[in-house]
């Protein structure tokens, strides 16, 4: 393709995304309001609005109330133009589970469900995607949260052995032609937690989980960005050099007399490496009284002036699904990085 033509198409895509995002934020607006919000001309906004109306992505409303001049047409983004499907895979002691949500472009749930199984095979996940897309053909993106490390769309470390080295992301994308993201459960949980805080400026926070029957994990946001690492291994704190085997680590984590000490050493390592403002502790192994015990353990290694706020996160599942929905919706948006460079 001619470089000039290619560049023109890219600019059109970015302009269209600017109008989309502005209208989503404004809820409804006129051409003039959109031009002011995006910095584009009224004529450009008008052309984009016409294109989006033709595809059904925008809805035409009544004329706005006149303040003396000619009334202008109002437009609203059609949040039901496309859907996303979000699936959370959980590892349990005796059974595994799938929790799913089909949501519209505003993140509002259209359908929710739950399945349990003794053995989590990749086919079970693919069949669920088939079912959801069959029921809602307007699904344009699928987000999957997994208990393990994901690199290039493939799980390489997980408490569910059947999912390791399975190209699940590529398989779903090739079969259905939809955008697919797959990420670690803790990355998604900390992302949801972070987004819900509504910080005015970029912060560093972490969520650390200690779940019965599993090894611990952490999700980290550093200066407003998820810390994944070069091979997406960041946060796998079970691999810290505790000076013991994984079997002994697992035993100590599940013993009340040794849990807080081992947890405190893991949290201390995070504090020393990322210096976060807040660390949220969660998981079935964490009891409310453990927060102070872990804090005291951390103070054996970390000066008090550098201690973050330690808190108990009682409803991590809400943050997890919120993070997955938010990230999956973002996967549908055209990147605006080039726009920022252009301005």
XYZ file of C-alpha atoms in Angstrom:
343
model
C 0.000 0.000 0.000
C 1.174 3.523 -0.789
C 2.719 5.075 2.385
C 0.671 8.265 1.922
C -2.570 6.286 1.581
C -1.640 4.160 4.580
C -0.943 7.254 6.679
C -4.255 8.833 5.622
C -6.173 5.717 6.661
C -4.382 5.677 10.009
C -5.283 9.317 10.670
C -8.932 8.616 9.780
C -9.004 5.698 12.216
C -7.499 7.833 14.961
C -9.937 10.676 14.313
C -12.844 8.251 14.417
C -11.604 6.878 17.730
C -11.305 10.417 19.108
C -14.965 11.056 18.271
C -16.000 7.694 19.773
C -14.207 8.336 23.038
C -15.454 11.917 23.291
C -19.064 10.850 22.768
C -18.729 8.023 25.290
C -17.450 10.519 27.851
C -20.076 13.164 27.051
C -22.970 10.653 26.875
C -24.508 12.839 24.154
C -23.414 15.839 22.126
C -23.653 17.882 18.943
C -21.150 18.226 16.091
C -19.923 21.511 17.525
C -19.498 20.026 20.996
C -17.536 17.105 19.561
C -15.353 19.418 17.488
C -14.515 21.408 20.609
C -13.802 18.249 22.634
C -11.599 16.576 20.002
C -9.910 19.535 18.310
C -11.206 18.344 14.932
C -13.149 20.521 12.525
C -16.953 20.523 12.550
C -16.904 19.177 8.976
C -14.617 16.273 9.922
C -16.778 15.456 12.923
C -19.869 15.560 10.706
C -18.368 13.075 8.222
C -17.343 10.718 11.020
C -20.773 10.958 12.654
C -22.435 10.047 9.370
C -20.193 6.977 8.996
C -20.886 5.824 12.558
C -24.638 6.356 12.137
C -24.636 4.257 8.955
C -23.080 1.310 10.821
C -25.422 1.704 13.810
C -22.618 2.649 16.170
C -24.235 6.029 16.907
C -27.838 6.988 17.547
C -29.443 10.219 16.338
C -31.497 11.966 19.006
C -33.849 14.931 18.891
C -32.645 18.465 18.347
C -31.127 20.169 21.380
C -33.137 22.931 23.010
C -32.536 26.169 21.171
C -30.991 29.128 22.968
C -31.946 31.517 20.206
C -29.983 30.130 17.255
C -30.667 27.201 14.980
C -31.052 23.999 17.067
C -28.426 21.307 16.496
C -28.847 17.555 16.280
C -27.813 15.532 19.320
C -25.955 12.230 19.020
C -25.424 9.395 21.497
C -23.054 6.452 21.392
C -24.852 3.111 20.988
C -23.408 1.095 23.871
C -25.162 -2.024 22.605
C -23.545 -1.830 19.166
C -21.001 -4.459 20.233
C -20.523 -6.748 23.205
C -17.552 -8.328 24.931
C -17.301 -11.697 26.677
C -15.169 -11.933 29.821
C -14.259 -15.299 31.330
C -12.478 -15.860 34.635
C -10.824 -19.247 35.159
C -10.336 -20.194 38.813
C -8.384 -23.052 40.333
C -9.888 -24.690 43.416
C -8.814 -27.378 45.864
C -11.365 -29.920 44.634
C -13.056 -28.240 41.663
C -12.209 -25.551 39.126
C -14.649 -22.961 37.803
C -15.508 -20.551 35.016
C -17.248 -17.254 35.789
C -18.363 -15.280 32.783
C -19.960 -11.949 31.902
C -21.202 -10.666 28.574
C -21.125 -6.861 28.707
C -21.943 -3.963 26.413
C -19.583 -1.129 25.495
C -20.484 0.713 28.704
C -19.342 -2.297 30.737
C -22.919 -3.129 31.753
C -23.601 -6.841 32.231
C -25.957 -8.386 29.663
C -25.567 -11.965 30.871
C -23.658 -13.623 33.702
C -22.997 -17.251 34.510
C -20.931 -19.809 36.398
C -19.717 -23.358 35.687
C -17.806 -25.887 37.778
C -15.711 -28.853 36.717
C -13.417 -31.424 38.303
C -10.964 -31.077 35.430
C -10.467 -27.836 33.463
C -9.773 -28.819 29.867
C -9.139 -26.188 27.152
C -12.129 -27.565 25.207
C -14.452 -26.490 28.032
C -13.335 -22.870 27.665
C -13.600 -22.922 23.876
C -17.082 -24.445 24.044
C -18.187 -21.663 26.397
C -16.872 -19.046 23.943
C -18.675 -20.846 21.097
C -21.901 -20.797 23.121
C -21.668 -17.118 24.039
C -20.790 -15.932 20.532
C -23.573 -18.137 19.147
C -26.034 -16.440 21.498
C -24.566 -12.938 21.078
C -23.030 -12.635 17.586
C -22.255 -8.954 18.277
C -19.409 -10.024 20.604
C -16.261 -8.413 19.208
C -13.723 -9.168 21.930
C -13.067 -11.933 24.447
C -11.116 -11.422 27.663
C -9.820 -14.353 29.716
C -8.338 -14.201 33.214
C -6.189 -17.158 34.260
C -4.454 -18.344 37.439
C -0.921 -18.300 36.084
C 1.673 -16.539 33.971
C 0.817 -15.733 30.344
C 3.420 -14.944 27.689
C 2.487 -14.246 24.063
C -0.986 -15.636 24.586
C 0.183 -18.944 26.079
C 0.007 -19.966 29.753
C 3.413 -21.191 30.911
C 2.895 -21.365 34.690
C -0.442 -22.288 36.263
C -2.135 -24.149 39.096
C -4.217 -25.830 36.355
C -1.729 -28.073 34.560
C -4.101 -28.889 31.673
C -3.897 -25.269 30.433
C -0.100 -24.986 30.294
C 1.374 -24.500 26.793
C -2.078 -24.437 25.162
C -2.426 -21.663 22.482
C -5.875 -20.755 23.769
C -5.766 -17.095 22.777
C -4.764 -17.769 19.166
C -7.255 -20.620 18.832
C -10.228 -18.439 19.810
C -9.046 -15.499 17.696
C -8.552 -17.640 14.586
C -11.860 -19.457 14.988
C -14.105 -16.456 15.617
C -12.167 -13.500 14.198
C -12.529 -11.487 17.413
C -10.000 -9.615 19.507
C -8.736 -11.818 22.364
C -6.759 -10.863 25.451
C -5.594 -13.274 28.117
C -3.897 -12.104 31.287
C -2.883 -13.166 34.753
C -5.568 -13.040 37.444
C -3.502 -10.804 39.700
C -2.683 -8.324 36.915
C -6.393 -7.988 36.239
C -7.289 -7.731 39.931
C -4.772 -4.970 40.613
C -5.870 -3.193 37.423
C -9.500 -3.286 38.549
C -8.538 -2.187 42.068
C -6.466 0.687 40.685
C -9.161 1.883 38.278
C -11.791 1.870 41.024
C -9.704 4.182 43.216
C -10.015 7.053 40.738
C -6.527 8.397 41.450
C -5.865 11.949 40.246
C -2.257 11.075 39.450
C -0.318 7.910 38.652
C 0.373 5.727 41.691
C 2.146 2.480 42.542
C 0.017 -0.189 44.231
C -0.006 -3.972 44.596
C -2.528 -6.703 45.353
C -1.173 -9.902 46.921
C -3.269 -13.039 47.181
C -2.941 -16.100 49.408
C -5.541 -18.682 48.416
C -6.044 -22.102 49.961
C -4.645 -24.834 47.750
C -2.593 -22.429 45.603
C 0.766 -20.712 45.677
C 0.730 -16.938 46.285
C 0.769 -14.319 43.538
C 0.888 -10.563 43.184
C -0.341 -7.946 40.749
C 1.587 -4.674 40.562
C 0.853 -1.243 39.147
C 3.976 0.929 38.936
C 3.372 4.607 38.162
C -0.050 3.749 36.735
C 1.072 0.851 34.530
C 0.844 -2.911 35.049
C 4.254 -4.423 35.742
C 4.361 -7.630 33.690
C 8.056 -8.134 33.048
C 9.872 -9.244 29.887
C 8.331 -12.748 29.900
C 5.158 -11.812 31.836
C 6.550 -13.515 34.955
C 6.412 -10.487 37.275
C 4.348 -11.128 40.397
C 5.063 -14.862 40.687
C 6.200 -14.404 44.289
C 6.094 -18.155 44.984
C 9.456 -18.215 43.207
C 11.142 -15.846 45.668
C 14.238 -17.407 47.321
C 12.616 -18.336 50.636
C 15.312 -20.950 51.264
C 12.898 -23.872 51.139
C 11.275 -26.199 48.634
C 7.921 -25.383 47.059
C 6.438 -28.241 49.055
C 7.675 -26.726 52.340
C 6.531 -23.246 51.285
C 3.069 -24.635 50.537
C 2.956 -26.310 53.971
C 4.028 -23.182 55.851
C 1.495 -21.010 54.013
C -1.285 -23.350 55.110
C -0.179 -23.430 58.771
C -1.538 -20.611 60.895
C 1.616 -20.453 63.023
C 3.913 -19.855 60.031
C 1.640 -18.140 57.508
C 2.114 -14.510 58.542
C 5.908 -14.861 58.734
C 6.227 -16.211 55.199
C 3.625 -13.746 53.892
C 5.515 -10.884 55.567
C 8.731 -11.825 53.798
C 6.950 -11.913 50.443
C 5.334 -8.512 51.045
C 8.672 -7.059 52.228
C 10.254 -8.074 48.930
C 7.555 -6.198 47.015
C 8.010 -3.106 49.169
C 11.776 -3.078 48.628
C 11.443 -3.549 44.868
C 8.504 -1.305 43.938
C 7.970 1.035 46.940
C 4.164 1.121 46.576
C 1.717 3.474 48.227
C -0.752 0.682 49.046
C -0.643 -3.111 49.231
C -3.989 -4.899 49.401
C -3.965 -8.412 50.869
C -6.569 -10.932 49.837
C -7.317 -14.642 49.602
C -8.933 -17.281 51.781
C -5.762 -17.776 53.839
C -5.721 -14.139 55.012
C -7.655 -13.330 58.179
C -8.313 -9.725 59.319
C -5.855 -10.025 62.218
C -3.116 -11.112 59.802
C -2.810 -7.624 58.308
C -1.179 -6.224 61.452
C 0.900 -9.393 61.970
C 2.222 -9.124 58.411
C 2.925 -5.433 58.925
C 4.986 -6.183 62.034
C 6.876 -8.879 60.118
C 7.651 -6.381 57.354
C 9.013 -3.903 59.889
C 11.769 -6.401 60.674
C 13.169 -5.666 57.201
C 11.634 -2.369 56.009
C 12.102 1.043 57.711
C 8.735 2.353 58.880
C 8.970 5.522 56.757
C 8.861 3.325 53.636
C 5.979 1.117 54.766
C 2.926 1.364 52.508
C -0.652 1.194 53.691
C -1.555 -2.476 54.188
C -5.229 -3.297 53.831
C -7.534 -6.285 53.513
C -9.316 -6.526 50.162
C -12.514 -8.362 51.024
C -14.135 -8.531 47.574
C -11.306 -9.209 45.113
C -13.676 -10.910 42.652
C -15.408 -7.587 41.909
C -12.055 -5.932 41.211
C -10.960 -8.913 39.100
C -13.987 -8.849 36.807
C -13.947 -5.037 36.670
C -10.306 -5.138 35.587
C -11.017 -7.798 32.963
C -14.009 -5.909 31.540
C -12.079 -2.626 31.461
C -9.054 -4.165 29.753
C -11.171 -6.071 27.224
C -13.060 -2.894 26.310
C -9.747 -1.101 25.872
C -8.627 -3.807 23.433
C -11.393 -2.634 21.085
C -10.116 0.936 21.025
C -7.696 2.107 18.389
C -4.392 3.218 19.928
C -4.187 6.982 20.460
C -0.448 7.063 21.128
C 0.295 8.414 17.645
C -2.218 11.204 18.188
C -0.397 12.320 21.306
C 2.886 12.394 19.349
C 1.260 14.293 16.484
C -0.052 17.096 18.705
